[in-house]
mmCIF file with all atom_site columns, N, CA and C in Angstrom:
data_model
loop_
_atom_site.group_PDB
_atom_site.id
_atom_site.type_symbol
_atom_site.label_atom_id
_atom_site.label_alt_id
_atom_site.label_comp_id
_atom_site.label_asym_id
_atom_site.label_entity_id
_atom_site.label_seq_id
_atom_site.pdbx_PDB_ins_code
_atom_site.Cartn_x
_atom_site.Cartn_y
_atom_site.Cartn_z
_atom_site.occupancy
_atom_site.B_iso_or_equiv
_atom_site.pdbx_formal_charge
_atom_site.auth_seq_id
_atom_site.auth_comp_id
_atom_site.auth_asym_id
_atom_site.auth_atom_id
_atom_site.pdbx_PDB_model_num
ATOM 1   N N  . LEU Q 1 1  ? 8.085   -7.595  0.238  1.00 88.00 ? 1  LEU Q N  1
ATOM 2   C CA . LEU Q 1 1  ? 7.960   -8.927  0.781  1.00 88.00 ? 1  LEU Q CA 1
ATOM 3   C C  . LEU Q 1 1  ? 7.365   -8.897  2.194  1.00 88.00 ? 1  LEU Q C  1
ATOM 4   N N  . SER Q 1 2  ? 7.856   -7.962  3.020  1.00 86.00 ? 2  SER Q N  1
ATOM 5   C CA . SER Q 1 2  ? 7.329   -7.887  4.390  1.00 86.00 ? 2  SER Q CA 1
ATOM 6   C C  . SER Q 1 2  ? 5.881   -7.403  4.406  1.00 86.00 ? 2  SER Q C  1
ATOM 7   N N  . SER Q 1 3  ? 5.503   -6.556  3.458  1.00 87.00 ? 3  SER Q N  1
ATOM 8   C CA . SER Q 1 3  ? 4.109   -6.100  3.384  1.00 87.00 ? 3  SER Q CA 1
ATOM 9   C C  . SER Q 1 3  ? 3.179   -7.248  3.024  1.00 87.00 ? 3  SER Q C  1
ATOM 10  N N  . THR Q 1 4  ? 3.623   -8.110  2.149  1.00 87.00 ? 4  THR Q N  1
ATOM 11  C CA . THR Q 1 4  ? 2.837   -9.286  1.797  1.00 87.00 ? 4  THR Q CA 1
ATOM 12  C C  . THR Q 1 4  ? 2.695   -10.206 2.999  1.00 87.00 ? 4  THR Q C  1
ATOM 13  N N  . ALA Q 1 5  ? 3.788   -10.397 3.728  1.00 87.00 ? 5  ALA Q N  1
ATOM 14  C CA . ALA Q 1 5  ? 3.748   -11.238 4.926  1.00 87.00 ? 5  ALA Q CA 1
ATOM 15  C C  . ALA Q 1 5  ? 2.801   -10.646 5.970  1.00 87.00 ? 5  ALA Q C  1
ATOM 16  N N  . PHE Q 1 6  ? 2.826   -9.330  6.133  1.00 83.00 ? 6  PHE Q N  1
ATOM 17  C CA . PHE Q 1 6  ? 1.938   -8.652  7.081  1.00 83.00 ? 6  PHE Q CA 1
ATOM 18  C C  . PHE Q 1 6  ? 0.479   -8.890  6.699  1.00 83.00 ? 6  PHE Q C  1
ATOM 19  N N  . ALA Q 1 7  ? 0.167   -8.704  5.428  1.00 83.00 ? 7  ALA Q N  1
ATOM 20  C CA . ALA Q 1 7  ? -1.211  -8.888  4.970  1.00 83.00 ? 7  ALA Q CA 1
ATOM 21  C C  . ALA Q 1 7  ? -1.646  -10.344 5.121  1.00 83.00 ? 7  ALA Q C  1
ATOM 22  N N  . LEU Q 1 8  ? -0.785  -11.270 4.768  1.00 84.00 ? 8  LEU Q N  1
ATOM 23  C CA . LEU Q 1 8  ? -1.147  -12.686 4.872  1.00 84.00 ? 8  LEU Q CA 1
ATOM 24  C C  . LEU Q 1 8  ? -1.213  -13.166 6.321  1.00 84.00 ? 8  LEU Q C  1
ATOM 25  N N  . ALA Q 1 9  ? -0.464  -12.525 7.206  1.00 83.00 ? 9  ALA Q N  1
ATOM 26  C CA . ALA Q 1 9  ? -0.521  -12.893 8.623  1.00 83.00 ? 9  ALA Q CA 1
ATOM 27  C C  . ALA Q 1 9  ? -1.889  -12.586 9.216  1.00 83.00 ? 9  ALA Q C  1
ATOM 28  N N  . HIS Q 1 10 ? -2.615  -11.658 8.615  1.00 79.00 ? 10 HIS Q N  1
ATOM 29  C CA . HIS Q 1 10 ? -3.939  -11.285 9.100  1.00 79.00 ? 10 HIS Q CA 1
ATOM 30  C C  . HIS Q 1 10 ? -5.046  -12.051 8.389  1.00 79.00 ? 10 HIS Q C  1
ATOM 31  N N  . LEU Q 1 11 ? -4.685  -12.979 7.528  1.00 80.00 ? 11 LEU Q N  1
ATOM 32  C CA . LEU Q 1 11 ? -5.663  -13.771 6.802  1.00 80.00 ? 11 LEU Q CA 1
ATOM 33  C C  . LEU Q 1 11 ? -6.500  -14.585 7.788  1.00 80.00 ? 11 LEU Q C  1
ATOM 34  N N  . GLY Q 1 12 ? -7.803  -14.472 7.670  1.00 75.00 ? 12 GLY Q N  1
ATOM 35  C CA . GLY Q 1 12 ? -8.698  -15.216 8.543  1.00 75.00 ? 12 GLY Q CA 1
ATOM 36  C C  . GLY Q 1 12 ? -8.997  -14.527 9.857  1.00 75.00 ? 12 GLY Q C  1
ATOM 37  N N  . HIS Q 1 13 ? -8.530  -13.300 10.028 1.00 69.00 ? 13 HIS Q N  1
ATOM 38  C CA . HIS Q 1 13 ? -8.788  -12.570 11.266 1.00 69.00 ? 13 HIS Q CA 1
ATOM 39  C C  . HIS Q 1 13 ? -9.843  -11.486 11.069 1.00 69.00 ? 13 HIS Q C  1
ATOM 40  N N  . GLY Q 1 14 ? -10.674 -11.636 10.065 1.00 63.00 ? 14 GLY Q N  1
ATOM 41  C CA . GLY Q 1 14 ? -11.791 -10.711 9.888  1.00 63.00 ? 14 GLY Q CA 1
ATOM 42  C C  . GLY Q 1 14 ? -11.590 -9.694  8.791  1.00 63.00 ? 14 GLY Q C  1
ATOM 43  N N  . THR Q 1 15 ? -10.381 -9.188  8.628  1.00 64.00 ? 15 THR Q N  1
ATOM 44  C CA . THR Q 1 15 ? -10.144 -8.178  7.602  1.00 64.00 ? 15 THR Q CA 1
ATOM 45  C C  . THR Q 1 15 ? -9.486  -8.833  6.401  1.00 64.00 ? 15 THR Q C  1
ATOM 46  N N  . ASP Q 1 16 ? -9.967  -8.473  5.238  1.00 74.00 ? 16 ASP Q N  1
ATOM 47  C CA . ASP Q 1 16 ? -9.400  -8.986  4.002  1.00 74.00 ? 16 ASP Q CA 1
ATOM 48  C C  . ASP Q 1 16 ? -7.951  -8.518  3.855  1.00 74.00 ? 16 ASP Q C  1
ATOM 49  N N  . PRO Q 1 17 ? -7.036  -9.378  3.422  1.00 74.00 ? 17 PRO Q N  1
ATOM 50  C CA . PRO Q 1 17 ? -5.632  -8.970  3.318  1.00 74.00 ? 17 PRO Q CA 1
ATOM 51  C C  . PRO Q 1 17 ? -5.368  -7.938  2.223  1.00 74.00 ? 17 PRO Q C  1
ATOM 52  N N  . ILE Q 1 18 ? -6.282  -7.782  1.272  1.00 79.00 ? 18 ILE Q N  1
ATOM 53  C CA . ILE Q 1 18 ? -6.050  -6.824  0.180  1.00 79.00 ? 18 ILE Q CA 1
ATOM 54  C C  . ILE Q 1 18 ? -5.932  -5.388  0.702  1.00 79.00 ? 18 ILE Q C  1
ATOM 55  N N  . PRO Q 1 19 ? -6.855  -4.870  1.544  1.00 80.00 ? 19 PRO Q N  1
ATOM 56  C CA . PRO Q 1 19 ? -6.667  -3.505  2.049  1.00 80.00 ? 19 PRO Q CA 1
ATOM 57  C C  . PRO Q 1 19 ? -5.530  -3.399  3.060  1.00 80.00 ? 19 PRO Q C  1
ATOM 58  N N  . LEU Q 1 20 ? -5.115  -4.505  3.635  1.00 83.00 ? 20 LEU Q N  1
ATOM 59  C CA . LEU Q 1 20 ? -4.007  -4.457  4.583  1.00 83.00 ? 20 LEU Q CA 1
ATOM 60  C C  . LEU Q 1 20 ? -2.666  -4.287  3.882  1.00 83.00 ? 20 LEU Q C  1
ATOM 61  N N  . PHE Q 1 21 ? -2.583  -4.715  2.636  1.00 87.00 ? 21 PHE Q N  1
ATOM 62  C CA . PHE Q 1 21 ? -1.326  -4.596  1.905  1.00 87.00 ? 21 PHE Q CA 1
ATOM 63  C C  . PHE Q 1 21 ? -0.895  -3.133  1.751  1.00 87.00 ? 21 PHE Q C  1
ATOM 64  N N  . PRO Q 1 22 ? -1.771  -2.215  1.293  1.00 89.00 ? 22 PRO Q N  1
ATOM 65  C CA . PRO Q 1 22 ? -1.348  -0.808  1.219  1.00 89.00 ? 22 PRO Q CA 1
ATOM 66  C C  . PRO Q 1 22 ? -1.001  -0.235  2.598  1.00 89.00 ? 22 PRO Q C  1
ATOM 67  N N  . LEU Q 1 23 ? -1.738  -0.638  3.631  1.00 87.00 ? 23 LEU Q N  1
ATOM 68  C CA . LEU Q 1 23 ? -1.406  -0.190  4.981  1.00 87.00 ? 23 LEU Q CA 1
ATOM 69  C C  . LEU Q 1 23 ? -0.003  -0.648  5.346  1.00 87.00 ? 23 LEU Q C  1
ATOM 70  N N  . ALA Q 1 24 ? 0.322   -1.884  5.028  1.00 89.00 ? 24 ALA Q N  1
ATOM 71  C CA . ALA Q 1 24 ? 1.658   -2.405  5.320  1.00 89.00 ? 24 ALA Q CA 1
ATOM 72  C C  . ALA Q 1 24 ? 2.730   -1.646  4.544  1.00 89.00 ? 24 ALA Q C  1
ATOM 73  N N  . ILE Q 1 25 ? 2.451   -1.300  3.309  1.00 93.00 ? 25 ILE Q N  1
ATOM 74  C CA . ILE Q 1 25 ? 3.398   -0.499  2.516  1.00 93.00 ? 25 ILE Q CA 1
ATOM 75  C C  . ILE Q 1 25 ? 3.637   0.840   3.194  1.00 93.00 ? 25 ILE Q C  1
ATOM 76  N N  . ILE Q 1 26 ? 2.558   1.491   3.634  1.00 92.00 ? 26 ILE Q N  1
ATOM 77  C CA . ILE Q 1 26 ? 2.671   2.798   4.296  1.00 92.00 ? 26 ILE Q CA 1
ATOM 78  C C  . ILE Q 1 26 ? 3.439   2.673   5.608  1.00 92.00 ? 26 ILE Q C  1
ATOM 79  N N  . LEU Q 1 27 ? 3.110   1.659   6.410  1.00 92.00 ? 27 LEU Q N  1
ATOM 80  C CA . LEU Q 1 27 ? 3.819   1.480   7.682  1.00 92.00 ? 27 LEU Q CA 1
ATOM 81  C C  . LEU Q 1 27 ? 5.301   1.207   7.453  1.00 92.00 ? 27 LEU Q C  1
ATOM 82  N N  . GLY Q 1 28 ? 5.622   0.413   6.442  1.00 92.00 ? 28 GLY Q N  1
ATOM 83  C CA . GLY Q 1 28 ? 7.016   0.153   6.110  1.00 92.00 ? 28 GLY Q CA 1
ATOM 84  C C  . GLY Q 1 28 ? 7.734   1.407   5.665  1.00 92.00 ? 28 GLY Q C  1
ATOM 85  N N  . TYR Q 1 29 ? 7.051   2.229   4.881  1.00 94.00 ? 29 TYR Q N  1
ATOM 86  C CA . TYR Q 1 29 ? 7.637   3.500   4.426  1.00 94.00 ? 29 TYR Q CA 1
ATOM 87  C C  . TYR Q 1 29 ? 7.895   4.439   5.599  1.00 94.00 ? 29 TYR Q C  1
ATOM 88  N N  . VAL Q 1 30 ? 6.909   4.534   6.487  1.00 93.00 ? 30 VAL Q N  1
ATOM 89  C CA . VAL Q 1 30 ? 7.069   5.395   7.665  1.00 93.00 ? 30 VAL Q CA 1
ATOM 90  C C  . VAL Q 1 30 ? 8.261   4.935   8.501  1.00 93.00 ? 30 VAL Q C  1
ATOM 91  N N  . TYR Q 1 31 ? 8.373   3.636   8.715  1.00 94.00 ? 31 TYR Q N  1
ATOM 92  C CA . TYR Q 1 31 ? 9.496   3.137   9.498  1.00 94.00 ? 31 TYR Q CA 1
ATOM 93  C C  . TYR Q 1 31 ? 10.823  3.389   8.780  1.00 94.00 ? 31 TYR Q C  1
ATOM 94  N N  . GLN Q 1 32 ? 10.843  3.179   7.486  1.00 95.00 ? 32 GLN Q N  1
ATOM 95  C CA . GLN Q 1 32 ? 12.073  3.369   6.721  1.00 95.00 ? 32 GLN Q CA 1
ATOM 96  C C  . GLN Q 1 32 ? 12.535  4.824   6.765  1.00 95.00 ? 32 GLN Q C  1
ATOM 97  N N  . ARG Q 1 33 ? 11.584  5.755   6.751  1.00 96.00 ? 33 ARG Q N  1
ATOM 98  C CA . ARG Q 1 33 ? 11.936  7.182   6.753  1.00 96.00 ? 33 ARG Q CA 1
ATOM 99  C C  . ARG Q 1 33 ? 12.273  7.693   8.148  1.00 96.00 ? 33 ARG Q C  1
ATOM 100 N N  . THR Q 1 34 ? 11.598  7.179   9.174  1.00 95.00 ? 34 THR Q N  1
ATOM 101 C CA . THR Q 1 34 ? 11.779  7.730   10.519 1.00 95.00 ? 34 THR Q CA 1
ATOM 102 C C  . THR Q 1 34 ? 12.675  6.878   11.402 1.00 95.00 ? 34 THR Q C  1
ATOM 103 N N  . HIS Q 1 35 ? 12.805  5.600   11.094 1.00 97.00 ? 35 HIS Q N  1
ATOM 104 C CA . HIS Q 1 35 ? 13.534  4.635   11.941 1.00 97.00 ? 35 HIS Q CA 1
ATOM 105 C C  . HIS Q 1 35 ? 12.951  4.589   13.355 1.00 97.00 ? 35 HIS Q C  1
ATOM 106 N N  . ARG Q 1 36 ? 11.643  4.811   13.444 1.00 97.00 ? 36 ARG Q N  1
ATOM 107 C CA . ARG Q 1 36 ? 10.920  4.750   14.719 1.00 97.00 ? 36 ARG Q CA 1
ATOM 108 C C  . ARG Q 1 36 ? 9.730   3.823   14.550 1.00 97.00 ? 36 ARG Q C  1
ATOM 109 N N  . ILE Q 1 37 ? 9.593   2.891   15.481 1.00 96.00 ? 37 ILE Q N  1
ATOM 110 C CA . ILE Q 1 37 ? 8.519   1.908   15.401 1.00 96.00 ? 37 ILE Q CA 1
ATOM 111 C C  . ILE Q 1 37 ? 7.217   2.445   16.006 1.00 96.00 ? 37 ILE Q C  1
ATOM 112 N N  . LEU Q 1 38 ? 7.317   3.395   16.931 1.00 97.00 ? 38 LEU Q N  1
ATOM 113 C CA . LEU Q 1 38 ? 6.127   3.888   17.622 1.00 97.00 ? 38 LEU Q CA 1
ATOM 114 C C  . LEU Q 1 38 ? 5.061   4.450   16.673 1.00 97.00 ? 38 LEU Q C  1
ATOM 115 N N  . PRO Q 1 39 ? 5.405   5.270   15.673 1.00 95.00 ? 39 PRO Q N  1
ATOM 116 C CA . PRO Q 1 39 ? 4.343   5.730   14.763 1.00 95.00 ? 39 PRO Q CA 1
ATOM 117 C C  . PRO Q 1 39 ? 3.646   4.583   14.035 1.00 95.00 ? 39 PRO Q C  1
ATOM 118 N N  . CYS Q 1 40 ? 4.377   3.530   13.732 1.00 94.00 ? 40 CYS Q N  1
ATOM 119 C CA . CYS Q 1 40 ? 3.775   2.370   13.064 1.00 94.00 ? 40 CYS Q CA 1
ATOM 120 C C  . CYS Q 1 40 ? 2.832   1.634   14.010 1.00 94.00 ? 40 CYS Q C  1
ATOM 121 N N  . ILE Q 1 41 ? 3.244   1.495   15.258 1.00 95.00 ? 41 ILE Q N  1
ATOM 122 C CA . ILE Q 1 41 ? 2.401   0.824   16.248 1.00 95.00 ? 41 ILE Q CA 1
ATOM 123 C C  . ILE Q 1 41 ? 1.127   1.619   16.491 1.00 95.00 ? 41 ILE Q C  1
ATOM 124 N N  . VAL Q 1 42 ? 1.258   2.930   16.622 1.00 96.00 ? 42 VAL Q N  1
ATOM 125 C CA . VAL Q 1 42 ? 0.084   3.783   16.860 1.00 96.00 ? 42 VAL Q CA 1
ATOM 126 C C  . VAL Q 1 42 ? -0.865  3.727   15.669 1.00 96.00 ? 42 VAL Q C  1
ATOM 127 N N  . THR Q 1 43 ? -0.325  3.804   14.462 1.00 93.00 ? 43 THR Q N  1
ATOM 128 C CA . THR Q 1 43 ? -1.166  3.738   13.264 1.00 93.00 ? 43 THR Q CA 1
ATOM 129 C C  . THR Q 1 43 ? -1.874  2.388   13.167 1.00 93.00 ? 43 THR Q C  1
ATOM 130 N N  . HIS Q 1 44 ? -1.165  1.327   13.452 1.00 89.00 ? 44 HIS Q N  1
ATOM 131 C CA . HIS Q 1 44 ? -1.753  -0.014  13.426 1.00 89.00 ? 44 HIS Q CA 1
ATOM 132 C C  . HIS Q 1 44 ? -2.864  -0.120  14.472 1.00 89.00 ? 44 HIS Q C  1
ATOM 133 N N  . ALA Q 1 45 ? -2.624  0.398   15.663 1.00 94.00 ? 45 ALA Q N  1
ATOM 134 C CA . ALA Q 1 45 ? -3.641  0.362   16.722 1.00 94.00 ? 45 ALA Q CA 1
ATOM 135 C C  . ALA Q 1 45 ? -4.871  1.181   16.335 1.00 94.00 ? 45 ALA Q C  1
ATOM 136 N N  . LEU Q 1 46 ? -4.668  2.342   15.731 1.00 94.00 ? 46 LEU Q N  1
ATOM 137 C CA . LEU Q 1 46 ? -5.795  3.169   15.295 1.00 94.00 ? 46 LEU Q CA 1
ATOM 138 C C  . LEU Q 1 46 ? -6.593  2.465   14.194 1.00 94.00 ? 46 LEU Q C  1
ATOM 139 N N  . PHE Q 1 47 ? -5.902  1.819   13.281 1.00 88.00 ? 47 PHE Q N  1
ATOM 140 C CA . PHE Q 1 47 ? -6.571  1.075   12.223 1.00 88.00 ? 47 PHE Q CA 1
ATOM 141 C C  . PHE Q 1 47 ? -7.395  -0.070  12.806 1.00 88.00 ? 47 PHE Q C  1
ATOM 142 N N  . ASN Q 1 48 ? -6.803  -0.790  13.768 1.00 86.00 ? 48 ASN Q N  1
ATOM 143 C CA . ASN Q 1 48 ? -7.531  -1.884  14.425 1.00 86.00 ? 48 ASN Q CA 1
ATOM 144 C C  . ASN Q 1 48 ? -8.739  -1.347  15.189 1.00 86.00 ? 48 ASN Q C  1
ATOM 145 N N  . SER Q 1 49 ? -8.587  -0.204  15.845 1.00 93.00 ? 49 SER Q N  1
ATOM 146 C CA . SER Q 1 49 ? -9.700  0.399   16.586 1.00 93.00 ? 49 SER Q CA 1
ATOM 147 C C  . SER Q 1 49 ? -10.830 0.796   15.647 1.00 93.00 ? 49 SER Q C  1
ATOM 148 N N  . ALA Q 1 50 ? -10.480 1.397   14.525 1.00 91.00 ? 50 ALA Q N  1
ATOM 149 C CA . ALA Q 1 50 ? -11.504 1.793   13.549 1.00 91.00 ? 50 ALA Q CA 1
ATOM 150 C C  . ALA Q 1 50 ? -12.228 0.561   13.017 1.00 91.00 ? 50 ALA Q C  1
ATOM 151 N N  . THR Q 1 51 ? -11.504 -0.500  12.765 1.00 85.00 ? 51 THR Q N  1
ATOM 152 C CA . THR Q 1 51 ? -12.116 -1.740  12.304 1.00 85.00 ? 51 THR Q CA 1
ATOM 153 C C  . THR Q 1 51 ? -13.075 -2.300  13.343 1.00 85.00 ? 51 THR Q C  1
ATOM 154 N N  . MET Q 1 52 ? -12.679 -2.251  14.611 1.00 89.00 ? 52 MET Q N  1
ATOM 155 C CA . MET Q 1 52 ? -13.543 -2.756  15.683 1.00 89.00 ? 52 MET Q CA 1
ATOM 156 C C  . MET Q 1 52 ? -14.809 -1.911  15.831 1.00 89.00 ? 52 MET Q C  1
ATOM 157 N N  . VAL Q 1 53 ? -14.706 -0.599  15.665 1.00 94.00 ? 53 VAL Q N  1
ATOM 158 C CA . VAL Q 1 53 ? -15.880 0.269   15.751 1.00 94.00 ? 53 VAL Q CA 1
ATOM 159 C C  . VAL Q 1 53 ? -16.854 -0.067  14.623 1.00 94.00 ? 53 VAL Q C  1
ATOM 160 N N  . VAL Q 1 54 ? -16.339 -0.245  13.410 1.00 89.00 ? 54 VAL Q N  1
ATOM 161 C CA . VAL Q 1 54 ? -17.207 -0.601  12.287 1.00 89.00 ? 54 VAL Q CA 1
ATOM 162 C C  . VAL Q 1 54 ? -17.868 -1.948  12.530 1.00 89.00 ? 54 VAL Q C  1
ATOM 163 N N  . LEU Q 1 55 ? -17.106 -2.911  13.011 1.00 86.00 ? 55 LEU Q N  1
ATOM 164 C CA . LEU Q 1 55 ? -17.666 -4.232  13.319 1.00 86.00 ? 55 LEU Q CA 1
ATOM 165 C C  . LEU Q 1 55 ? -18.734 -4.133  14.396 1.00 86.00 ? 55 LEU Q C  1
ATOM 166 N N  . TRP Q 1 56 ? -18.468 -3.390  15.454 1.00 91.00 ? 56 TRP Q N  1
ATOM 167 C CA . TRP Q 1 56 ? -19.434 -3.226  16.533 1.00 91.00 ? 56 TRP Q CA 1
ATOM 168 C C  . TRP Q 1 56 ? -20.714 -2.579  16.042 1.00 91.00 ? 56 TRP Q C  1
ATOM 169 N N  . ARG Q 1 57 ? -20.559 -1.540  15.219 1.00 92.00 ? 57 ARG Q N  1
ATOM 170 C CA . ARG Q 1 57 ? -21.760 -0.859  14.677 1.00 92.00 ? 57 ARG Q CA 1
ATOM 171 C C  . ARG Q 1 57 ? -22.546 -1.786  13.772 1.00 92.00 ? 57 ARG Q C  1
ATOM 172 N N  . THR Q 1 58 ? -21.866 -2.590  12.996 1.00 89.00 ? 58 THR Q N  1
ATOM 173 C CA . THR Q 1 58 ? -22.544 -3.529  12.105 1.00 89.00 ? 58 THR Q CA 1
ATOM 174 C C  . THR Q 1 58 ? -23.335 -4.555  12.911 1.00 89.00 ? 58 THR Q C  1
ATOM 175 N N  . VAL Q 1 59 ? -22.728 -5.092  13.932 1.00 89.00 ? 59 VAL Q N  1
ATOM 176 C CA . VAL Q 1 59 ? -23.404 -6.085  14.771 1.00 89.00 ? 59 VAL Q CA 1
ATOM 177 C C  . VAL Q 1 59 ? -24.561 -5.437  15.535 1.00 89.00 ? 59 VAL Q C  1
ATOM 178 N N  . ALA Q 1 60 ? -24.351 -4.233  16.055 1.00 89.00 ? 60 ALA Q N  1
ATOM 179 C CA . ALA Q 1 60 ? -25.388 -3.552  16.845 1.00 89.00 ? 60 ALA Q CA 1
ATOM 180 C C  . ALA Q 1 60 ? -26.596 -3.198  15.991 1.00 89.00 ? 60 ALA Q C  1
ATOM 181 N N  . THR Q 1 61 ? -26.376 -2.774  14.759 1.00 88.00 ? 61 THR Q N  1
ATOM 182 C CA . THR Q 1 61 ? -27.512 -2.386  13.912 1.00 88.00 ? 61 THR Q CA 1
ATOM 183 C C  . THR Q 1 61 ? -28.217 -3.594  13.312 1.00 88.00 ? 61 THR Q C  1
ATOM 184 N N  . SER Q 1 62 ? -27.508 -4.700  13.127 1.00 83.00 ? 62 SER Q N  1
ATOM 185 C CA . SER Q 1 62 ? -28.153 -5.872  12.555 1.00 83.00 ? 62 SER Q CA 1
ATOM 186 C C  . SER Q 1 62 ? -28.996 -6.632  13.583 1.00 83.00 ? 62 SER Q C  1
ATOM 187 N N  . SER Q 1 63 ? -28.724 -6.439  14.861 1.00 71.00 ? 63 SER Q N  1
ATOM 188 C CA . SER Q 1 63 ? -29.498 -7.145  15.878 1.00 71.00 ? 63 SER Q CA 1
ATOM 189 C C  . SER Q 1 63 ? -30.786 -6.411  16.236 1.00 71.00 ? 63 SER Q C  1
ATOM 190 N N  . ASN Q 1 64 ? -30.948 -5.206  15.763 1.00 62.00 ? 64 ASN Q N  1
ATOM 191 C CA . ASN Q 1 64 ? -32.181 -4.444  16.061 1.00 62.00 ? 64 ASN Q CA 1
ATOM 192 C C  . ASN Q 1 64 ? -33.240 -4.690  15.054 1.00 62.00 ? 64 ASN Q C  1
#
């Protein structure tokens, strides 16, 4: 349920919620096993950074 909420919370923010659902499942699993939020935050930040790099490259190559 929380993974669905996570994916739907990102609806309309550029990334399709379908690939976010497995990420949310993984983040929930990591938290459930470790009881630490920091690995989830770091993973989420890295995922967001990778998304921004892809977006930046797409915009940079399409304007040339």
